[in-house]
PDB file of C-alpha atoms in Angstrom:
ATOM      1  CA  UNK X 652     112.823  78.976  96.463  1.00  0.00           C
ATOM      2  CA  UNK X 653     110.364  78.427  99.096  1.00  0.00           C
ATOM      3  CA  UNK X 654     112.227  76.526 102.190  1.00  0.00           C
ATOM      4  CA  UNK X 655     112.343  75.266 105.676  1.00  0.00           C
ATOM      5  CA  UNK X 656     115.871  76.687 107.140  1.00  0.00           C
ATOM      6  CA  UNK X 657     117.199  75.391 110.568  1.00  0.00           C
ATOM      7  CA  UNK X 658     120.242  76.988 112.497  1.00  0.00           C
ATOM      8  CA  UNK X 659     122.532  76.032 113.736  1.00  0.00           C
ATOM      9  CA  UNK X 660     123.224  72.764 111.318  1.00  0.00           C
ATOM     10  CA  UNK X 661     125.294  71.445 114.628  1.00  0.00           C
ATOM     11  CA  UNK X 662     124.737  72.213 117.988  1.00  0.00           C
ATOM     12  CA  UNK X 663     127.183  71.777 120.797  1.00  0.00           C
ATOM     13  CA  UNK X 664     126.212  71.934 124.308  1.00  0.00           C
ATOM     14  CA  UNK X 665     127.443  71.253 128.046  1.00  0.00           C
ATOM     15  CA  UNK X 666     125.532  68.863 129.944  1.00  0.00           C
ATOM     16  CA  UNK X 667     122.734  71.390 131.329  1.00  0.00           C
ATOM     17  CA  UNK X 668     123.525  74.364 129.532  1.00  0.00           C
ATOM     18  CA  UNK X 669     120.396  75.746 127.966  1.00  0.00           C
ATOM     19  CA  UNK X 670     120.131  75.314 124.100  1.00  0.00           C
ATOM     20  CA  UNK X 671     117.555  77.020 121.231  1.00  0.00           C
ATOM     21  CA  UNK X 672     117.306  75.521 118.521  1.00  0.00           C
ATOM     22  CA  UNK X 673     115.577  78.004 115.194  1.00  0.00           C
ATOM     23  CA  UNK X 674     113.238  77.075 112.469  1.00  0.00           C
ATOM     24  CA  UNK X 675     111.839  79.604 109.857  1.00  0.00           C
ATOM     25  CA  UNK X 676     110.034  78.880 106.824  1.00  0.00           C
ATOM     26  CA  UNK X 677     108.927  80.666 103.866  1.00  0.00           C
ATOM     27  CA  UNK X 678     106.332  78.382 102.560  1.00  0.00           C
ATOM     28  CA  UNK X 679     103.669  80.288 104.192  1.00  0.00           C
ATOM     29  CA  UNK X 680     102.419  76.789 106.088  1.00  0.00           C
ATOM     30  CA  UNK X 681     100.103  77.368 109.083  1.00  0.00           C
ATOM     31  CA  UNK X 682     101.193  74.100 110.852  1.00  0.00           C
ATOM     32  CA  UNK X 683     104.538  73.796 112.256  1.00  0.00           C
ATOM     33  CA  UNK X 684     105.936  70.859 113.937  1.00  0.00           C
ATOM     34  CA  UNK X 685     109.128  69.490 116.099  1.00  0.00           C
ATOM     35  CA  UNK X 686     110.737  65.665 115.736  1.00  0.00           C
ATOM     36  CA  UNK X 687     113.526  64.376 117.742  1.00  0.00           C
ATOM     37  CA  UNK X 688     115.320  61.726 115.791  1.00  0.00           C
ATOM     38  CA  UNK X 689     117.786  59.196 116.829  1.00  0.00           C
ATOM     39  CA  UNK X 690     120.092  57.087 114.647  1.00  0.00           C
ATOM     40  CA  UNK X 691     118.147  54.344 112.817  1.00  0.00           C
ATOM     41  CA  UNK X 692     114.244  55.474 114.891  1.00  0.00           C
ATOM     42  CA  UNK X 693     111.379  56.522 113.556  1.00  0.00           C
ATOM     43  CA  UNK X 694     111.047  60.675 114.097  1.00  0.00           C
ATOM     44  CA  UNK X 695     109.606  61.469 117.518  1.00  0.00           C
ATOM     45  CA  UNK X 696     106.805  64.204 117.463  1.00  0.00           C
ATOM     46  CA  UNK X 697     107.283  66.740 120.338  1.00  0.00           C
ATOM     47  CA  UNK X 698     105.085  69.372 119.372  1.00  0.00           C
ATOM     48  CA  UNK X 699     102.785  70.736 116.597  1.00  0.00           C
ATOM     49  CA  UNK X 700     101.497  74.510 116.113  1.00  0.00           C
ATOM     50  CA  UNK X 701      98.255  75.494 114.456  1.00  0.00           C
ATOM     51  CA  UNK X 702      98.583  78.779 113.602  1.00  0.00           C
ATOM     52  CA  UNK X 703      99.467  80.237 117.640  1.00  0.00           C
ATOM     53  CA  UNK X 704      97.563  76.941 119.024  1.00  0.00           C
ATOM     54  CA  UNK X 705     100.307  74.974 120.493  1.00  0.00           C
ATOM     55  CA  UNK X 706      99.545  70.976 121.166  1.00  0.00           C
ATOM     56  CA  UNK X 707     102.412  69.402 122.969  1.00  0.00           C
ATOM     57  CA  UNK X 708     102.388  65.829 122.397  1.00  0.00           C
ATOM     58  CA  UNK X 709     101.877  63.604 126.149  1.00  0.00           C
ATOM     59  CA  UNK X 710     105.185  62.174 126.629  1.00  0.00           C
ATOM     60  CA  UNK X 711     107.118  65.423 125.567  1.00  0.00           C
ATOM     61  CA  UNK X 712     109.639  65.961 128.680  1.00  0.00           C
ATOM     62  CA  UNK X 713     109.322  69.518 130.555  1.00  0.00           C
ATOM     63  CA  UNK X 714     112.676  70.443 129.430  1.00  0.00           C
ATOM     64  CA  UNK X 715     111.983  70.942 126.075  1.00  0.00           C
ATOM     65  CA  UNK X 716     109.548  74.215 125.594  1.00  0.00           C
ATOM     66  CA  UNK X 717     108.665  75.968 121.966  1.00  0.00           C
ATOM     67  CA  UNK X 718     107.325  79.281 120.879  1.00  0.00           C
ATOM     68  CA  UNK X 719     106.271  80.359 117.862  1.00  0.00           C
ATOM     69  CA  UNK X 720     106.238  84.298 117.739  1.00  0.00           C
ATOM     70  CA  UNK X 721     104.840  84.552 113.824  1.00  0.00           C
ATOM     71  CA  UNK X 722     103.667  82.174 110.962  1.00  0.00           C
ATOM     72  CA  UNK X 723     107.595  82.271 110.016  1.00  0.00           C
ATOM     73  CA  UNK X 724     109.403  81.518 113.304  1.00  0.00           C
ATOM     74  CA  UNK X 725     109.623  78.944 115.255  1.00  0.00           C
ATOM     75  CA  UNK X 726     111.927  77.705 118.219  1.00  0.00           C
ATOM     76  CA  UNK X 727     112.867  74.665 120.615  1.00  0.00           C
ATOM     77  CA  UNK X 728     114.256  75.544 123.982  1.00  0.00           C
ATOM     78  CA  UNK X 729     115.878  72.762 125.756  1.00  0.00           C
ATOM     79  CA  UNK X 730     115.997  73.995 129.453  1.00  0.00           C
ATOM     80  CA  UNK X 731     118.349  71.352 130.664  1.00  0.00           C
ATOM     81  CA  UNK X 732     120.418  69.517 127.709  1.00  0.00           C
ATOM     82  CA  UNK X 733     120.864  65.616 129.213  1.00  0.00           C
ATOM     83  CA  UNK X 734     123.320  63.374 127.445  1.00  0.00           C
ATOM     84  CA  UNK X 735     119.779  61.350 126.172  1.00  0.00           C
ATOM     85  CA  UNK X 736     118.961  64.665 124.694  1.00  0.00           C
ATOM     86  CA  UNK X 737     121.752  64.346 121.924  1.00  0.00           C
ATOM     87  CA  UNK X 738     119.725  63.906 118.887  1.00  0.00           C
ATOM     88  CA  UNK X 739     119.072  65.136 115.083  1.00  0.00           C
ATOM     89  CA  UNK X 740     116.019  67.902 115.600  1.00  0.00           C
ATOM     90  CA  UNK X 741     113.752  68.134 112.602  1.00  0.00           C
ATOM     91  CA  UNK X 742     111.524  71.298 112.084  1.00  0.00           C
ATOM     92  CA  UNK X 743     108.701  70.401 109.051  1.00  0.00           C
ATOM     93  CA  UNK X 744     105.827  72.316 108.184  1.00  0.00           C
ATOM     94  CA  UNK X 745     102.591  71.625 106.704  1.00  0.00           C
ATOM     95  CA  UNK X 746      99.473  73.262 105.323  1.00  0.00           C
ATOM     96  CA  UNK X 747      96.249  72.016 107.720  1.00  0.00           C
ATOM     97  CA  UNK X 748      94.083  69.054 106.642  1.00  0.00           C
ATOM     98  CA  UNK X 749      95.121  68.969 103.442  1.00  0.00           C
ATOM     99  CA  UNK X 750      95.954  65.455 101.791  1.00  0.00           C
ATOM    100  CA  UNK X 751      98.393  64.197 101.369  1.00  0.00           C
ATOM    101  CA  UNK X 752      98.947  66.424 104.502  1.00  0.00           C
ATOM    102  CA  UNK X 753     102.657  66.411 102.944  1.00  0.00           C
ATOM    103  CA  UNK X 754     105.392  67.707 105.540  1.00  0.00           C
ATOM    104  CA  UNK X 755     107.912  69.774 104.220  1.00  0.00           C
ATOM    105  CA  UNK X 756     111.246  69.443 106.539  1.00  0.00           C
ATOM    106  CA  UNK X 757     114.406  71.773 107.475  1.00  0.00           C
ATOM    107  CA  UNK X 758     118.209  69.583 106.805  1.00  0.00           C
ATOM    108  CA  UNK X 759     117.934  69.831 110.761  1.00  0.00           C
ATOM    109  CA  UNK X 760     120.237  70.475 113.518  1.00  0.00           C
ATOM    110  CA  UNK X 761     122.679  67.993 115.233  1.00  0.00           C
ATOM    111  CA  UNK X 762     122.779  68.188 119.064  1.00  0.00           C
ATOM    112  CA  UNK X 763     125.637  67.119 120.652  1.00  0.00           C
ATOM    113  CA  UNK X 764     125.286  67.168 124.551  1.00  0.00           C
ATOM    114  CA  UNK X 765     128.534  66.968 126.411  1.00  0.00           C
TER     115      UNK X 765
ATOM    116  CA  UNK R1197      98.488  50.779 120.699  1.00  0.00           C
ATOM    117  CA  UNK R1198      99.695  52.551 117.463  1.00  0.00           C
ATOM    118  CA  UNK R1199     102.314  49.789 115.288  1.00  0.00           C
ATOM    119  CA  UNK R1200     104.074  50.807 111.981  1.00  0.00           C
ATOM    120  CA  UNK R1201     106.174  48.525 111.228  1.00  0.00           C
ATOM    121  CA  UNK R1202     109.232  47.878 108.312  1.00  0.00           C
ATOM    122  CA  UNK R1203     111.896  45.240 107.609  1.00  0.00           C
ATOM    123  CA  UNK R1204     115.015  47.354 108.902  1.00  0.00           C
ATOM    124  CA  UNK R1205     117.704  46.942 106.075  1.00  0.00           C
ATOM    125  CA  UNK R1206     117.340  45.492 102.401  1.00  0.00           C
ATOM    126  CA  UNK R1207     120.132  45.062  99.888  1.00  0.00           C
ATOM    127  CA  UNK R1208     119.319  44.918  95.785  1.00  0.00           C
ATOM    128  CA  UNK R1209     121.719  45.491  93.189  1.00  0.00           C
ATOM    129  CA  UNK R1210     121.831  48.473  90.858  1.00  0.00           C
ATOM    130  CA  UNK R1211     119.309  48.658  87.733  1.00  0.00           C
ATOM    131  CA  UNK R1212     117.148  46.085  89.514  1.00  0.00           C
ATOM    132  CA  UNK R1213     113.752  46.300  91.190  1.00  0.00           C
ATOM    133  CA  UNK R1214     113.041  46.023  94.911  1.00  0.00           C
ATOM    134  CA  UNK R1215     109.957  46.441  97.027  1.00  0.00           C
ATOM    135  CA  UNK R1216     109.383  47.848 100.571  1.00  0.00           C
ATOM    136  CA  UNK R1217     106.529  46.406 102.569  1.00  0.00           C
ATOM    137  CA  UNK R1218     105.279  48.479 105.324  1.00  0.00           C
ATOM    138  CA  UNK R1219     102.319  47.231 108.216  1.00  0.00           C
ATOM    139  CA  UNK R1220     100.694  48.863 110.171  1.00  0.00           C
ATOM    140  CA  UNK R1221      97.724  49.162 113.065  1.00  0.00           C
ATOM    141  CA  UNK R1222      96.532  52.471 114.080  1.00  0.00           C
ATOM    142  CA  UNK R1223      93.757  54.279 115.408  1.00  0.00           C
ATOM    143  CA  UNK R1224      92.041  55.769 112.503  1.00  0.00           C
ATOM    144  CA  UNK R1225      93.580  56.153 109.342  1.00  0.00           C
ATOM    145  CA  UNK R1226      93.506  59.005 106.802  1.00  0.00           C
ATOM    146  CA  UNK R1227      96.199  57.987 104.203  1.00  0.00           C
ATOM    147  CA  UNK R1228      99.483  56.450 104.275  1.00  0.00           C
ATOM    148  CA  UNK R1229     102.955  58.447 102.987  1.00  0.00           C
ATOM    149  CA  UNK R1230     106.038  57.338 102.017  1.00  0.00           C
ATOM    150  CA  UNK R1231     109.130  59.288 102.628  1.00  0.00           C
ATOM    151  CA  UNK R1232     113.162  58.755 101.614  1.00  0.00           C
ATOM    152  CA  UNK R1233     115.552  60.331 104.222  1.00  0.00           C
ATOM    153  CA  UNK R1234     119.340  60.024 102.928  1.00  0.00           C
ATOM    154  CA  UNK R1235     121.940  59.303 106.248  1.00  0.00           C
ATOM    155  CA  UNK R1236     122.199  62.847 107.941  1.00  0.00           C
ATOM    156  CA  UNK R1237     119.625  64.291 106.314  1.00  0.00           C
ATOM    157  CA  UNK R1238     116.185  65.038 106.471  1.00  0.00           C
ATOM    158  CA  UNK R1239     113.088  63.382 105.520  1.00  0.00           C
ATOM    159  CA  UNK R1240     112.016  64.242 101.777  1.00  0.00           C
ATOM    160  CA  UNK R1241     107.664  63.272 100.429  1.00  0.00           C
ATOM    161  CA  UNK R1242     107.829  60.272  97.898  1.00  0.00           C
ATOM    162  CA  UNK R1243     104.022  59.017  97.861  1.00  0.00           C
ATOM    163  CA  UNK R1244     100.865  59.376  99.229  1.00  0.00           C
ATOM    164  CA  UNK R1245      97.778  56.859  99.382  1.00  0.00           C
ATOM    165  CA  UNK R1246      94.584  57.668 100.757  1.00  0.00           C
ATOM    166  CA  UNK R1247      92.565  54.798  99.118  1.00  0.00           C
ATOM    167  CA  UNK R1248      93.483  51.319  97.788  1.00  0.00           C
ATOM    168  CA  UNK R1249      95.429  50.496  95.174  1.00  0.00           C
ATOM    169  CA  UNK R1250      98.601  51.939  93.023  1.00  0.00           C
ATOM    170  CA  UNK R1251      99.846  55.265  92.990  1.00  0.00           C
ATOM    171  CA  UNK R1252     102.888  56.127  90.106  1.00  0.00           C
ATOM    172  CA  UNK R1253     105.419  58.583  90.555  1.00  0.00           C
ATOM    173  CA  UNK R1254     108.060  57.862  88.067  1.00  0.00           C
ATOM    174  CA  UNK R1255     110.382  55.157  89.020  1.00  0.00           C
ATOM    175  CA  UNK R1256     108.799  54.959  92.226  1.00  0.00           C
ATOM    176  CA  UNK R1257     104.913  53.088  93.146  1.00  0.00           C
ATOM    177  CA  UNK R1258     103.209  52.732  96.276  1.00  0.00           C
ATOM    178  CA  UNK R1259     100.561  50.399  96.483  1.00  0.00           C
ATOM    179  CA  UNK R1260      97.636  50.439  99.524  1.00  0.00           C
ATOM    180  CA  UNK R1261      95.765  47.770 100.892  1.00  0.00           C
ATOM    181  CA  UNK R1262      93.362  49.395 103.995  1.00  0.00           C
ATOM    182  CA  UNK R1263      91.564  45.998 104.697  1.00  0.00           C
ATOM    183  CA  UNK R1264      95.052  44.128 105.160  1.00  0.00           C
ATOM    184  CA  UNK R1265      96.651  46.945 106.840  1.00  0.00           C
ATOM    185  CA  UNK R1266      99.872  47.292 104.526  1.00  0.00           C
ATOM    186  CA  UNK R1267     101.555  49.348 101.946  1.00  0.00           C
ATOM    187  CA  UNK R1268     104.412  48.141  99.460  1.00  0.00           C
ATOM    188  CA  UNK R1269     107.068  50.505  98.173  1.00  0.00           C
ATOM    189  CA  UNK R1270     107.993  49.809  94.302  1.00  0.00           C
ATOM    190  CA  UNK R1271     111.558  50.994  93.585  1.00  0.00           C
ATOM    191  CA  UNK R1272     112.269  50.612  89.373  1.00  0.00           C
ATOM    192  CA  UNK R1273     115.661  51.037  87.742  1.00  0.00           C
ATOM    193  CA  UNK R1274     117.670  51.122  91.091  1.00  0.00           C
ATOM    194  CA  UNK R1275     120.377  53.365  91.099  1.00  0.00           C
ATOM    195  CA  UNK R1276     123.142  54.120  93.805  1.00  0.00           C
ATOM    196  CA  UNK R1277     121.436  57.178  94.752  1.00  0.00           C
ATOM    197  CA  UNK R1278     118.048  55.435  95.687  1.00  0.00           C
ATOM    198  CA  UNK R1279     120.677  53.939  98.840  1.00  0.00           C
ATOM    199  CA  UNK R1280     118.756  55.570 101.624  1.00  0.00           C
ATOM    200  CA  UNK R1281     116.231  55.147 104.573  1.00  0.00           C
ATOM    201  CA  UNK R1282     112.518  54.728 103.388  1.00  0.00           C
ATOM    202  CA  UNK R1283     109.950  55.864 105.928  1.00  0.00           C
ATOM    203  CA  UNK R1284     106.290  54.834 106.221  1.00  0.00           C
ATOM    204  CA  UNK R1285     104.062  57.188 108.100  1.00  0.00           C
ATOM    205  CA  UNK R1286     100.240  56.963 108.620  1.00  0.00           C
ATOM    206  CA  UNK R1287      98.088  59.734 109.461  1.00  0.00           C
ATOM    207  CA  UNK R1288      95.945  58.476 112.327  1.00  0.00           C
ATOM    208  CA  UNK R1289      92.583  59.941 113.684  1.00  0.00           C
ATOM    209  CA  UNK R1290      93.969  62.811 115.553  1.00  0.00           C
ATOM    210  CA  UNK R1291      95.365  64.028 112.124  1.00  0.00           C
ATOM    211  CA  UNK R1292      98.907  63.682 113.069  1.00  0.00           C
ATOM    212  CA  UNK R1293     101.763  61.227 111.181  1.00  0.00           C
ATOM    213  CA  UNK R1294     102.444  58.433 113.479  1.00  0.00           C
ATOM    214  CA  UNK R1295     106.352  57.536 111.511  1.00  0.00           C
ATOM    215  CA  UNK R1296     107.676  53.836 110.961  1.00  0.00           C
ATOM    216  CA  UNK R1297     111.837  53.594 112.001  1.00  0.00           C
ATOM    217  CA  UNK R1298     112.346  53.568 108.251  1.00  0.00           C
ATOM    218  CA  UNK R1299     114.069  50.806 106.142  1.00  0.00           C
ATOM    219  CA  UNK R1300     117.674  51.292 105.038  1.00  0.00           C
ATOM    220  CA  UNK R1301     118.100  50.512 101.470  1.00  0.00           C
ATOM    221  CA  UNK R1302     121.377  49.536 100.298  1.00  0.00           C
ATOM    222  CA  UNK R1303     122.353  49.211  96.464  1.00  0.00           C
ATOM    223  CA  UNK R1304     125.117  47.378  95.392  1.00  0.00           C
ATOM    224  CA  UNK R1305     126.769  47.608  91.993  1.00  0.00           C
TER     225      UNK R1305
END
């Protein structure tokens, strides 16, 4: 079946440590995006691909970078994991300007910062 | 600014009906979708309106009004696994979802 996978499920990091965070998908979407979610708050866009053209939303913190090497792959670096930074991190995909514009998410991983 | 916003927790009883009422103000709009997300889990497509009126997906409606600036959720039949978080999320001019903080349903027996 054609799927958004995330790895790790659960992430556990030191206070600092650097973290990636994976997303692949198989759906063959051309738009790729990142959400931070916290308990009970709406998902937080941090960054969108289209195709290689990365748009990094305004209030997106330097410490969190992304690259996506191939339609498939995509990560989220976090340079310099803060206890704020402890989070649910949603990978979704997308096929461009279509309606509904439907996003199609990974289960996510759980950061724990400690 | 950019608003969506949804009553944050609702309680209806099993086999009953119950409707989720979602406002918003944005800049632009080019539909309004409707998403569940279960706790710990990720958010899964329900609906999609991109002009007014009803859309039917099985037990589930969404109905748009552009002019007032609100959507309403239908849930039919409730059953304990509808108990989740139902998100509203309008796509604004710059093409991108702009995501309510969801409403957490809870069904009782």
């Amino acid at each position: 079946d054609a799927m958004v996978i995330q790895n790790p499920r659960y992430q556990v990091t030191q206070f600092g440590k650097p973290v990636t965070l994976s997303c692949s998908q198989t759906l063959n979407h051309n738009v790729m995006y990142w959400y931070q979610q916290k308990s009970s708050q709406a998902p937080k866009l941090l960054f969108h691909y289209y195709d290689k053209d990365f748009n990094n939303e305004a209030d997106t913190p330097d410490n969190f970078q992304s690259r996506r090497p191939n339609t498939s792959f995509c990560f989220l670096d976090i340079r310099s994991p803060g206890l704020g930074d402890a989070a649910m991190y949603l990978c979704a995909t997308s096929r461009e300007n279509s309606a509904p514009n439907e996003q199609f998410f990974g289960p996510g991983t759980r950061l724990t910062v400690l | 600014g950019q608003n969506i916003d949804q009553p944050t927790e609702m309680t209806a009883t099993e086999g009953a009906i119950v409707q989720i009422n979602c406002t918003y103000q944005t800049s632009g709009f080019y539909g309004l979708s409707w998403y569940q997300q279960h706790d710990g889990g990720a958010p899964t497509f329900l609906s999609y309106n991109g002009l007014d009126g009803l859309e039917e997906t099985g037990r589930f409606s969404s109905f748009l009004s552009r002019s007032k600036g609100y959507s309403d959720l239908l849930l039919k039949e409730l059953q304990m696994k509808d108990s989740a978080s139902y998100l509203c999320a309008v796509k604004d001019s710059n093409y991108q979802l702009i995501w309510g903080a969801g409403t957490k349903l809870i069904i009782k027996p």
